[in-house]
Amino acid sequence: MTSSRPRVAIAGMSIESSTFSPHRSGWEAFTLRRGDELVAHYPFLADGAPLRDAADWTGVLHARSLPGGAVPADVYESVRDEIVATLRGRQAEHGPYDGVLLDIHGAMTVVGRDDAEADLAAAVRAAVGPGTLISTTMDLHGNVPRELAEVSDLITCYRMAPHEDVWETRERAATNLLSRLRSGGAPKKAWLQVPVLLPGEKTSTRIEPAASIYADVARVAGLPGVVDAALWVGYAWADEPSCRAAVVVTGDDEEVILREAERLGRRYWDARDEFAFVAPAAPYEECVATALASDQRPYFLSDSGDNPTAGGAGDVTWTLARLLAEPAFAATPEDGDDVGPVATGGRTAIYASLPDAAAAREVAKAWAEHGTGAEVDVEAGARVDDGPHGPVRLRGVVEHVSEGDPDAGTVAVVRVGGLRVILTERRKPYHLESDFTSIGLDPRGTDVVVVKIGYLEPDLYDMAADWMLMLTPGGVDQDLLRLGHHRLTPPTHPFHTFATDPNLTPTLL
C-alpha cells in the first residue's frame, strides 16, 4: 500500500443482455455515476461507516442499466475508455491506486464482441498496472471466462436468487480487498467452468438443489486457507462460447482451494437434472385456467418470456393479446358503448406492464383533456420486439396517469373490462407492492396479477396467495432449446449430449 489508508477506485459497467432480443441498450438505458455520487451509491460506504473510513475511495465511473438487449459497441467503448483515461489521469496526478473495486454484472453482450467484461477488466488492469489489486463483484447469473478470472485478483458473486444479498456481496468484495491490501496481497485462485447452462428460474436458492449447493459455497468460503468462494450459474439468454456455470475458490492454501473448487463443480454437475422451476410452470392456457379456478387471491402469473429484468424487450404483447380476449375479463357493452365499465365474467386482473412511449403520451393527453374515465382507443406494444405478436388495441377508460416516474416516465392505467393494463413510457419492472398502490391499484384485491418477471421478487412473493410461471415466448424464453443457441462451447448441458462425464479439474490461476 502507498499509505496506511489505501487508495481504492470504484468503476464498472453492469447490464445483462439477451442476444435473442432485438432491443439495443443505448445511452438512454444507462445511469452514469461518477465521483462522490458513485461512492455514496454504496450503503456500506456511507459517512461514518467502518469501510468508508478504512480507505480513500474514488468514484471513477459506473454505468448501470436495466437488463435488455446487446450494447452498441460505441456505448461500451466510450464507458471503457473513460474509465481507463480517468484511472490513468488520476494516477499520473496522485500516484498509483492500491486497489480497484470492479462492479460488473457478468452477462453484458456488446455488439460484435464476446466476453465484454473480460475486455473491460483487462483494460482496467492495463491502466492501473500489475501492482494494484482488483476485486471484482458480480451477479451469479454472469459468465466467468478464464481471462476475467485471471485479471481479477479477487472475484465473487451473489449467493442468493432472488438477489437479496446484492449489497452484502459488494461489501464482501470491498472487505476482502482491504483485508488483502493490509496483508497477504493477491491470493491464488482455483477456476473451473462447469458445462451446464440453466435459467435462473430453475436455479433459485429458495429451493433444492440450489439451496444446499449455495449453502456449501458459504461453508467453503469459511474454511482455513480460503478467502472466498463463488459459484456462477451463467447467463442462459446470450449465445456466446463462455456462457456456462463457473466456480472460483480464492485463497492461499492451494490444496484446499483446488479440492473445494472441484467439489463444488462436481456437485453442481451431478445435480444438473435435479434443477426444476421454482414454481409450477406451464403454458399460458393452463396457467390462466388454474388461476381462475383457484380461490387463492391474489394469484400471480409470471409472463416469463419477456421479463425485462432478465433481458427481455419488455414490450412483447403475446400474453396481453390473449388476456384481452379472455371471456372472464371481457368488457360488457352498455348503451351501445363497446368499452363498457365492467367485465362479463366479473373477474379482475392487472397486467404489469407494457412500455410504449407514443401510446402512453396519447393516453396522458386524453386524461389531461377529459380526466379520469376518459375513453381511449390506442395501439400499443411490439415496437421493439414484434416477433411473437404485433401491437394490441386498447379500447378502454383511463383510471390513472402520472408523470415523472424515475424509471417509467409517464405511467397510465387503462381499464378494459376487468383488466387493468399498466402502460408506461419506458420499461419498468413491477417488483414492489408500492409500484401498484402508488398508481391507484390494489393488487391484493385483484383476482389475477400478471407481471413480466421470472421468479417473484420478495415483495411479490410475500403478497402472492399462489403463483405460477407462464412459459411464454420472448427474448428470455424459458424454453432454451427453442431459442436457437449455436455458439455455445460444446458439449453444454442441456443443449448437447455427453459421451462421457466432463473433466472437472480446476485450473490454478
Coordinates of C-alpha atoms in Angstrom, one line a residue:
M1 CA 0.0 0.0 0.0
T2 CA 1.1 3.6 -0.6
S3 CA 0.0 4.6 2.9
S4 CA -1.9 3.3 6.0
R5 CA -5.1 4.4 4.3
P6 CA -5.2 2.8 0.9
R7 CA -6.5 4.5 -2.3
V8 CA -9.2 2.5 -3.9
A9 CA -11.0 3.3 -7.2
I10 CA -14.6 2.2 -8.0
A11 CA -15.5 1.5 -11.6
G12 CA -17.6 -0.8 -13.7
M13 CA -20.4 -1.4 -16.2
S14 CA -23.4 -3.5 -15.3
I15 CA -26.1 -5.0 -17.6
E16 CA -27.3 -8.4 -18.7
S17 CA -28.0 -8.6 -22.4
S18 CA -30.2 -11.1 -24.2
T19 CA -28.8 -11.8 -27.7
F20 CA -32.3 -13.1 -28.6
S21 CA -34.0 -9.8 -28.2
P22 CA -33.9 -7.1 -30.9
H23 CA -33.6 -4.5 -28.3
R24 CA -30.4 -2.4 -28.1
S25 CA -29.3 -0.9 -24.8
G26 CA -28.0 2.5 -25.9
W27 CA -27.1 5.5 -23.8
E28 CA -30.8 6.0 -22.8
A29 CA -30.7 2.7 -20.9
F30 CA -27.8 3.6 -18.6
T31 CA -27.5 5.5 -15.4
L32 CA -24.0 7.0 -15.1
R33 CA -22.4 7.8 -11.7
R34 CA -19.1 9.4 -11.1
G35 CA -17.1 10.9 -8.2
D36 CA -18.7 11.3 -4.8
E37 CA -22.1 10.3 -6.2
L38 CA -20.8 6.9 -7.1
V39 CA -19.1 6.4 -3.7
A40 CA -22.3 7.4 -2.0
H41 CA -24.3 4.9 -4.0
Y42 CA -22.8 2.1 -1.8
P43 CA -24.6 1.9 1.5
F44 CA -21.6 0.4 3.2
L45 CA -19.6 3.5 2.2
A46 CA -21.9 5.9 3.9
D47 CA -20.3 8.6 6.0
G48 CA -19.3 7.1 9.3
A49 CA -19.4 3.5 8.1
P50 CA -16.3 1.5 9.1
L51 CA -15.4 0.8 5.4
R52 CA -15.9 4.4 4.5
D53 CA -13.1 5.5 6.8
A54 CA -10.9 2.5 6.0
A55 CA -9.8 3.7 2.6
D56 CA -9.7 6.7 0.4
W57 CA -12.5 5.8 -2.1
T58 CA -12.5 7.4 -5.5
G59 CA -15.6 7.1 -7.8
V60 CA -14.3 6.8 -11.4
L61 CA -17.4 5.8 -13.5
H62 CA -20.1 3.2 -13.2
A63 CA -22.7 2.7 -15.9
R64 CA -25.7 0.7 -14.9
S65 CA -28.7 -0.4 -17.0
L66 CA -31.8 -2.5 -16.5
P67 CA -31.3 -5.8 -18.4
G68 CA -32.0 -5.6 -22.1
G69 CA -30.6 -6.2 -25.5
A70 CA -27.0 -6.0 -26.6
V71 CA -25.0 -2.8 -26.0
P72 CA -23.8 -0.9 -29.1
A73 CA -20.1 -1.1 -29.4
D74 CA -19.6 2.7 -29.3
V75 CA -21.5 3.0 -26.0
Y76 CA -19.4 0.2 -24.4
E77 CA -16.1 1.6 -25.7
S78 CA -16.9 5.1 -24.5
V79 CA -17.6 3.9 -21.0
R80 CA -14.5 1.7 -21.0
D81 CA -12.3 4.4 -22.4
E82 CA -13.5 7.0 -19.9
I83 CA -12.7 4.6 -17.0
V84 CA -9.2 3.9 -18.4
A85 CA -8.5 7.6 -19.1
T86 CA -9.7 8.7 -15.6
L87 CA -7.7 6.0 -13.9
R88 CA -4.5 6.9 -15.8
G89 CA -5.0 10.6 -15.3
R90 CA -5.6 10.4 -11.5
Q91 CA -2.6 8.0 -11.1
A92 CA -0.4 10.4 -13.0
E93 CA -1.5 13.2 -10.6
H94 CA -1.7 11.3 -7.3
G95 CA 0.3 8.1 -7.7
P96 CA -0.8 4.5 -8.2
Y97 CA -4.1 3.1 -6.8
D98 CA -3.7 0.4 -4.2
G99 CA -7.0 -1.3 -5.3
V100 CA -9.9 -1.2 -7.7
L101 CA -13.5 -2.4 -6.8
L102 CA -14.7 -3.5 -10.2
D103 CA -18.5 -3.7 -10.1
I104 CA -19.9 -5.6 -13.1
H105 CA -22.8 -8.0 -13.8
G106 CA -21.1 -10.7 -15.9
A107 CA -23.7 -11.0 -18.7
M108 CA -23.1 -7.9 -20.8
T109 CA -23.1 -8.5 -24.5
V110 CA -21.6 -5.9 -26.8
V111 CA -22.5 -5.9 -30.5
G112 CA -19.6 -7.6 -32.4
R113 CA -17.7 -8.6 -29.2
D114 CA -17.6 -11.7 -27.0
D115 CA -16.7 -11.5 -23.2
A116 CA -17.1 -7.8 -22.9
E117 CA -16.4 -7.8 -19.1
A118 CA -13.1 -9.6 -19.7
D119 CA -12.2 -6.9 -22.1
L120 CA -13.2 -4.2 -19.6
A121 CA -11.2 -5.9 -16.8
A122 CA -8.1 -6.2 -19.0
A123 CA -8.4 -2.5 -19.9
V124 CA -8.6 -1.6 -16.2
R125 CA -5.6 -3.9 -15.4
A126 CA -3.6 -2.2 -18.2
A127 CA -4.4 1.2 -16.8
V128 CA -3.5 0.5 -13.1
G129 CA -0.7 -1.9 -13.7
P130 CA 0.2 -5.3 -12.0
G131 CA 0.7 -3.9 -8.5
T132 CA -2.9 -2.8 -8.0
L133 CA -5.3 -5.4 -6.5
I134 CA -8.6 -5.7 -8.5
S135 CA -11.6 -7.1 -6.6
T136 CA -14.5 -8.0 -8.9
T137 CA -18.1 -8.2 -7.7
M138 CA -20.7 -9.9 -9.9
D139 CA -24.2 -11.3 -10.3
L140 CA -24.4 -15.1 -10.1
H141 CA -26.1 -15.0 -13.5
G142 CA -22.9 -14.0 -15.1
N143 CA -20.2 -15.8 -17.0
V144 CA -16.6 -16.2 -15.9
P145 CA -14.2 -16.8 -18.8
R146 CA -10.6 -17.6 -17.8
E147 CA -9.4 -14.1 -18.9
L148 CA -11.8 -12.4 -16.5
A149 CA -10.7 -14.7 -13.6
E150 CA -7.1 -14.2 -14.4
V151 CA -7.2 -10.4 -14.4
S152 CA -9.2 -10.2 -11.2
D153 CA -7.2 -10.8 -8.0
L154 CA -10.4 -11.4 -6.1
I155 CA -13.7 -12.3 -7.6
T156 CA -17.1 -13.1 -6.1
C157 CA -20.8 -13.1 -6.8
Y158 CA -24.2 -13.3 -5.1
R159 CA -25.2 -16.4 -3.2
M160 CA -29.0 -15.8 -3.3
A161 CA -31.5 -15.9 -6.1
P162 CA -33.6 -13.8 -5.8
H163 CA -30.7 -11.5 -5.1
E164 CA -31.4 -10.4 -1.5
D165 CA -27.6 -10.2 -0.9
V166 CA -26.7 -7.6 -3.6
W167 CA -25.1 -5.1 -1.2
E168 CA -23.8 -7.8 1.1
T169 CA -21.8 -9.3 -1.9
R170 CA -20.4 -5.9 -2.9
E171 CA -19.4 -5.2 0.7
R172 CA -17.7 -8.6 0.9
A173 CA -15.8 -7.8 -2.3
A174 CA -14.7 -4.5 -0.7
T175 CA -13.9 -6.0 2.7
N176 CA -11.8 -8.8 1.1
L177 CA -9.9 -6.2 -1.0
L178 CA -9.0 -4.1 2.0
S179 CA -8.0 -7.2 4.0
R180 CA -5.6 -8.4 1.3
L181 CA -4.2 -4.9 0.9
R182 CA -3.3 -4.9 4.6
S183 CA -1.7 -8.4 4.5
G184 CA -1.4 -11.2 2.0
G185 CA -1.6 -9.4 -1.3
A186 CA -3.1 -11.3 -4.3
P187 CA -4.3 -14.8 -3.4
K188 CA -4.3 -17.8 -5.6
K189 CA -7.5 -18.8 -7.5
A190 CA -8.9 -22.2 -8.4
W191 CA -11.1 -21.6 -11.5
L192 CA -13.4 -24.1 -13.2
Q193 CA -16.1 -23.9 -15.8
V194 CA -18.9 -26.4 -15.5
P195 CA -20.6 -27.3 -18.8
V196 CA -24.2 -26.6 -17.7
L197 CA -26.3 -23.6 -18.7
L198 CA -29.7 -23.2 -16.9
P199 CA -32.1 -20.3 -16.5
G200 CA -32.3 -18.6 -13.1
E201 CA -35.9 -19.8 -12.7
K202 CA -34.5 -23.3 -12.4
T203 CA -31.7 -22.5 -10.1
S204 CA -33.3 -20.4 -7.4
T205 CA -31.8 -20.7 -4.0
R206 CA -35.3 -20.8 -2.5
I207 CA -35.5 -24.5 -3.4
E208 CA -33.2 -27.5 -3.8
P209 CA -30.8 -28.4 -5.1
A210 CA -29.5 -24.8 -5.3
A211 CA -30.3 -24.1 -1.7
S212 CA -27.9 -26.7 -0.4
I213 CA -25.3 -26.1 -3.0
Y214 CA -25.1 -22.4 -2.2
A215 CA -25.0 -23.1 1.5
D216 CA -22.0 -25.2 0.7
V217 CA -20.4 -22.2 -1.1
A218 CA -20.7 -20.2 2.1
R219 CA -19.2 -23.1 4.0
V220 CA -16.2 -23.3 1.7
A221 CA -15.6 -19.6 2.0
G222 CA -15.2 -20.0 5.7
L223 CA -12.5 -22.7 5.6
P224 CA -9.0 -22.0 6.8
G225 CA -6.8 -21.0 3.8
V226 CA -9.8 -19.7 1.8
V227 CA -10.6 -16.1 1.2
D228 CA -13.8 -16.5 -0.8
A229 CA -15.8 -19.0 -2.8
A230 CA -18.2 -18.3 -5.6
L231 CA -20.5 -20.2 -8.0
W232 CA -21.9 -18.7 -11.1
V233 CA -25.0 -20.2 -12.9
G234 CA -24.1 -18.3 -16.1
Y235 CA -26.4 -16.4 -18.3
A236 CA -28.8 -18.5 -20.4
W237 CA -30.1 -15.9 -22.9
A238 CA -26.8 -15.0 -24.5
D239 CA -25.3 -17.1 -27.3
E240 CA -21.5 -16.8 -26.5
P241 CA -18.9 -19.5 -26.0
S242 CA -18.3 -18.6 -22.3
C243 CA -22.0 -18.9 -21.3
R244 CA -21.9 -21.7 -18.7
A245 CA -21.6 -22.2 -15.0
A246 CA -18.3 -21.5 -13.2
V247 CA -16.6 -21.8 -9.8
V248 CA -13.8 -19.8 -8.3
V249 CA -12.3 -20.5 -4.9
T250 CA -9.8 -17.9 -3.8
G251 CA -7.2 -18.4 -1.1
D252 CA -3.6 -19.2 -0.1
D253 CA -3.9 -22.9 0.5
E254 CA -3.5 -24.4 -3.0
E255 CA -4.6 -27.9 -1.9
V256 CA -7.8 -26.7 -0.2
I257 CA -8.9 -24.3 -3.0
L258 CA -8.3 -26.8 -5.7
R259 CA -10.1 -29.6 -3.8
E260 CA -13.1 -27.4 -2.9
A261 CA -13.5 -25.9 -6.3
E262 CA -13.6 -29.3 -7.9
R263 CA -16.1 -30.5 -5.2
L264 CA -18.4 -27.6 -5.8
G265 CA -18.2 -28.0 -9.6
R266 CA -18.9 -31.7 -9.4
R267 CA -21.8 -31.2 -7.0
Y268 CA -23.3 -28.7 -9.5
W269 CA -22.8 -31.1 -12.4
D270 CA -24.2 -34.1 -10.6
A271 CA -27.4 -32.1 -9.8
R272 CA -27.9 -30.9 -13.4
D273 CA -31.1 -32.9 -13.9
E274 CA -32.5 -32.1 -10.4
F275 CA -32.9 -28.4 -11.1
A276 CA -36.6 -27.5 -11.6
F277 CA -38.6 -24.4 -12.0
V278 CA -39.1 -22.5 -8.7
A279 CA -42.9 -22.7 -9.1
P280 CA -45.4 -24.8 -11.1
A281 CA -44.7 -23.9 -14.8
A282 CA -47.0 -24.4 -17.7
P283 CA -48.2 -22.8 -21.0
Y284 CA -50.4 -19.7 -20.9
E285 CA -53.7 -21.6 -21.2
E286 CA -53.1 -23.9 -18.3
C287 CA -51.8 -21.1 -16.0
V288 CA -54.8 -18.8 -16.6
A289 CA -57.3 -21.6 -16.2
T290 CA -55.6 -22.6 -12.9
A291 CA -55.6 -19.1 -11.7
L292 CA -59.3 -18.5 -12.5
A293 CA -60.3 -21.8 -10.9
S294 CA -58.4 -21.1 -7.7
D295 CA -59.8 -19.4 -4.7
Q296 CA -56.4 -18.0 -3.8
R297 CA -56.2 -14.2 -4.2
P298 CA -54.2 -12.6 -5.5
Y299 CA -53.0 -15.2 -7.9
F300 CA -49.7 -14.1 -9.6
L301 CA -48.7 -15.2 -13.0
S302 CA -45.2 -14.6 -14.4
D303 CA -45.1 -13.6 -18.1
S304 CA -41.5 -15.0 -18.1
G305 CA -40.6 -14.9 -21.8
D306 CA -40.5 -11.1 -21.8
N307 CA -39.0 -10.4 -18.4
P308 CA -37.2 -7.0 -18.6
T309 CA -35.1 -7.9 -15.6
A310 CA -33.6 -10.8 -17.4
G311 CA -33.0 -9.0 -20.7
G312 CA -36.4 -9.1 -22.4
A313 CA -37.5 -6.1 -24.6
G314 CA -40.5 -5.6 -22.2
D315 CA -42.9 -4.8 -25.0
V316 CA -43.9 -8.2 -26.2
T317 CA -47.7 -8.4 -26.4
W318 CA -48.2 -12.1 -26.9
T319 CA -49.6 -12.6 -23.4
L320 CA -51.6 -9.4 -23.2
A321 CA -53.3 -10.1 -26.5
R322 CA -54.7 -13.3 -25.0
L323 CA -55.7 -11.7 -21.7
L324 CA -57.7 -9.1 -23.7
A325 CA -59.6 -11.9 -25.3
E326 CA -60.3 -13.8 -22.1
P327 CA -64.0 -14.0 -21.5
A328 CA -63.5 -13.7 -17.7
F329 CA -62.1 -10.2 -18.2
A330 CA -64.0 -9.1 -21.3
A331 CA -65.9 -5.8 -21.4
T332 CA -69.7 -5.7 -21.3
P333 CA -71.1 -3.2 -23.8
E334 CA -73.5 -0.7 -22.2
D335 CA -75.9 1.5 -24.1
G336 CA -74.1 0.7 -27.4
D337 CA -70.7 1.6 -26.0
D338 CA -68.2 -1.1 -26.9
V339 CA -65.9 -0.2 -24.0
G340 CA -68.2 -1.0 -21.0
P341 CA -67.2 -0.4 -17.4
V342 CA -67.4 -3.9 -16.0
A343 CA -66.3 -7.4 -17.0
T344 CA -68.7 -10.1 -18.4
G345 CA -67.1 -12.8 -16.2
G346 CA -66.8 -10.5 -13.2
R347 CA -63.1 -11.2 -12.8
T348 CA -60.3 -8.7 -12.4
A349 CA -56.7 -8.7 -13.5
I350 CA -53.7 -6.4 -13.6
Y351 CA -51.1 -6.5 -16.4
A352 CA -47.7 -5.1 -15.4
S353 CA -46.6 -3.7 -17.8
L354 CA -46.4 -2.6 -21.4
P355 CA -43.9 0.1 -22.5
D356 CA -44.9 2.3 -25.5
A357 CA -43.9 6.0 -25.3
A358 CA -46.3 7.2 -28.0
A359 CA -49.3 5.3 -26.6
A360 CA -48.6 6.4 -23.1
R361 CA -48.4 10.1 -24.3
E362 CA -51.7 9.6 -26.2
V363 CA -53.5 8.3 -23.1
A364 CA -52.0 11.0 -21.0
K365 CA -53.3 13.6 -23.4
A366 CA -56.8 12.1 -23.2
W367 CA -56.7 12.1 -19.5
A368 CA -55.5 15.8 -19.4
E369 CA -58.4 16.8 -21.6
H370 CA -61.2 14.7 -20.1
G371 CA -59.9 13.5 -16.7
T372 CA -60.3 10.1 -15.1
G373 CA -62.8 7.9 -17.0
A374 CA -61.7 9.3 -20.4
E375 CA -62.2 6.8 -23.2
V376 CA -59.2 5.8 -25.3
D377 CA -58.6 3.7 -28.3
V378 CA -54.9 3.2 -28.8
E379 CA -52.5 0.6 -30.3
A380 CA -49.6 -0.2 -28.1
G381 CA -46.6 -2.5 -27.7
A382 CA -44.4 -4.6 -30.0
R383 CA -42.5 -1.5 -31.1
V384 CA -39.2 -3.2 -30.3
D385 CA -40.0 -7.0 -30.3
D386 CA -42.9 -7.8 -32.6
G387 CA -41.7 -11.4 -33.3
P388 CA -44.3 -13.2 -31.1
H389 CA -47.2 -10.8 -31.7
G390 CA -47.9 -7.3 -33.1
P391 CA -49.3 -4.3 -31.3
V392 CA -52.5 -4.7 -29.4
R393 CA -55.5 -2.4 -29.4
L394 CA -56.5 -1.0 -26.0
R395 CA -60.1 0.3 -26.1
G396 CA -61.0 1.3 -22.5
V397 CA -61.1 4.0 -19.9
V398 CA -58.3 5.8 -18.2
E399 CA -58.1 5.3 -14.5
H400 CA -54.8 6.9 -13.7
V401 CA -52.0 8.9 -15.2
S402 CA -48.8 10.2 -13.5
E403 CA -45.7 11.8 -14.8
G404 CA -42.1 11.7 -13.7
D405 CA -41.6 8.1 -12.6
P406 CA -37.8 7.8 -12.4
D407 CA -37.8 4.5 -14.4
A408 CA -41.1 4.5 -16.4
G409 CA -41.6 8.2 -17.1
T410 CA -45.3 8.6 -17.9
V411 CA -47.5 5.9 -16.4
A412 CA -51.1 5.3 -17.3
V413 CA -53.6 2.7 -16.2
V414 CA -56.1 1.7 -18.9
R415 CA -59.1 -0.4 -17.9
V416 CA -60.5 -2.7 -20.5
G417 CA -63.4 -4.6 -18.8
G418 CA -62.0 -6.3 -15.8
L419 CA -58.4 -6.0 -17.0
R420 CA -56.2 -3.1 -15.9
V421 CA -53.2 -2.5 -18.2
I422 CA -50.3 -0.5 -16.9
L423 CA -48.9 1.4 -19.9
T424 CA -45.5 3.1 -19.5
E425 CA -43.3 5.5 -21.4
R426 CA -40.2 3.4 -20.7
R427 CA -39.6 -0.1 -19.5
K428 CA -40.1 -0.7 -15.8
P429 CA -40.2 -3.9 -13.7
Y430 CA -43.1 -4.0 -11.2
H431 CA -41.4 -5.7 -8.2
L432 CA -42.9 -3.9 -5.2
E433 CA -46.4 -3.6 -3.8
S434 CA -45.9 0.2 -3.7
D435 CA -45.3 0.1 -7.5
F436 CA -49.0 -0.8 -7.8
T437 CA -50.6 1.2 -4.9
S438 CA -48.8 4.4 -6.0
I439 CA -50.8 4.4 -9.2
G440 CA -54.1 3.6 -7.5
L441 CA -54.1 -0.2 -8.0
D442 CA -54.9 -2.8 -5.3
P443 CA -53.1 -6.0 -6.2
R444 CA -54.3 -7.7 -3.0
G445 CA -57.9 -7.1 -4.0
T446 CA -57.4 -8.4 -7.6
D447 CA -58.1 -11.9 -8.8
V448 CA -55.1 -12.3 -11.2
V449 CA -51.9 -10.2 -11.3
V450 CA -49.7 -10.8 -14.4
V451 CA -46.1 -9.5 -14.1
K452 CA -43.3 -9.5 -16.5
I453 CA -40.8 -11.4 -14.4
G454 CA -39.4 -14.9 -13.8
Y455 CA -39.3 -15.9 -10.2
L456 CA -41.2 -13.5 -8.0
E457 CA -39.1 -10.9 -6.2
P458 CA -39.5 -10.9 -2.4
D459 CA -42.3 -8.3 -2.1
L460 CA -44.4 -10.0 -4.7
Y461 CA -43.6 -13.5 -3.3
D462 CA -44.9 -12.4 0.1
M463 CA -48.0 -10.8 -1.4
A464 CA -49.0 -13.8 -3.6
A465 CA -51.5 -16.2 -2.2
D466 CA -50.4 -18.6 -5.0
W467 CA -48.5 -18.3 -8.3
M468 CA -47.4 -20.0 -11.5
L469 CA -44.6 -19.4 -14.0
M470 CA -46.1 -19.0 -17.5
L471 CA -43.9 -20.4 -20.3
T472 CA -44.3 -17.6 -22.8
P473 CA -42.3 -16.5 -25.8
G474 CA -39.9 -13.6 -26.0
G475 CA -36.2 -12.8 -25.8
V476 CA -35.8 -14.6 -22.5
D477 CA -37.9 -17.7 -23.3
Q478 CA -37.6 -20.3 -20.5
D479 CA -37.6 -23.0 -23.2
L480 CA -33.9 -22.6 -24.0
L481 CA -33.8 -25.2 -26.7
R482 CA -36.3 -23.3 -29.0
L483 CA -34.2 -20.1 -28.8
G484 CA -31.6 -21.4 -31.2
H485 CA -28.2 -21.2 -29.5
H486 CA -25.5 -22.2 -31.9
R487 CA -22.3 -20.6 -30.5
L488 CA -22.1 -22.3 -27.0
T489 CA -19.0 -24.3 -26.3
P490 CA -19.9 -28.0 -26.9
P491 CA -20.9 -30.0 -25.1
T492 CA -23.0 -27.9 -22.7
H493 CA -26.0 -29.4 -20.9
P494 CA -28.9 -29.4 -21.8
F495 CA -28.0 -28.4 -25.4
H496 CA -25.7 -31.3 -26.2
T497 CA -25.3 -34.9 -25.3
F498 CA -22.2 -36.1 -23.4
A499 CA -20.3 -39.2 -24.4
T500 CA -18.5 -39.2 -21.0
D501 CA -18.6 -37.0 -17.9
P502 CA -16.7 -33.8 -18.3
N503 CA -13.2 -33.1 -16.9
L504 CA -13.9 -31.0 -13.8
T505 CA -10.3 -30.4 -12.7
P506 CA -9.8 -26.8 -11.7
T507 CA -7.1 -24.6 -13.1
L508 CA -4.8 -22.8 -10.6
L509 CA -4.5 -19.2 -11.6

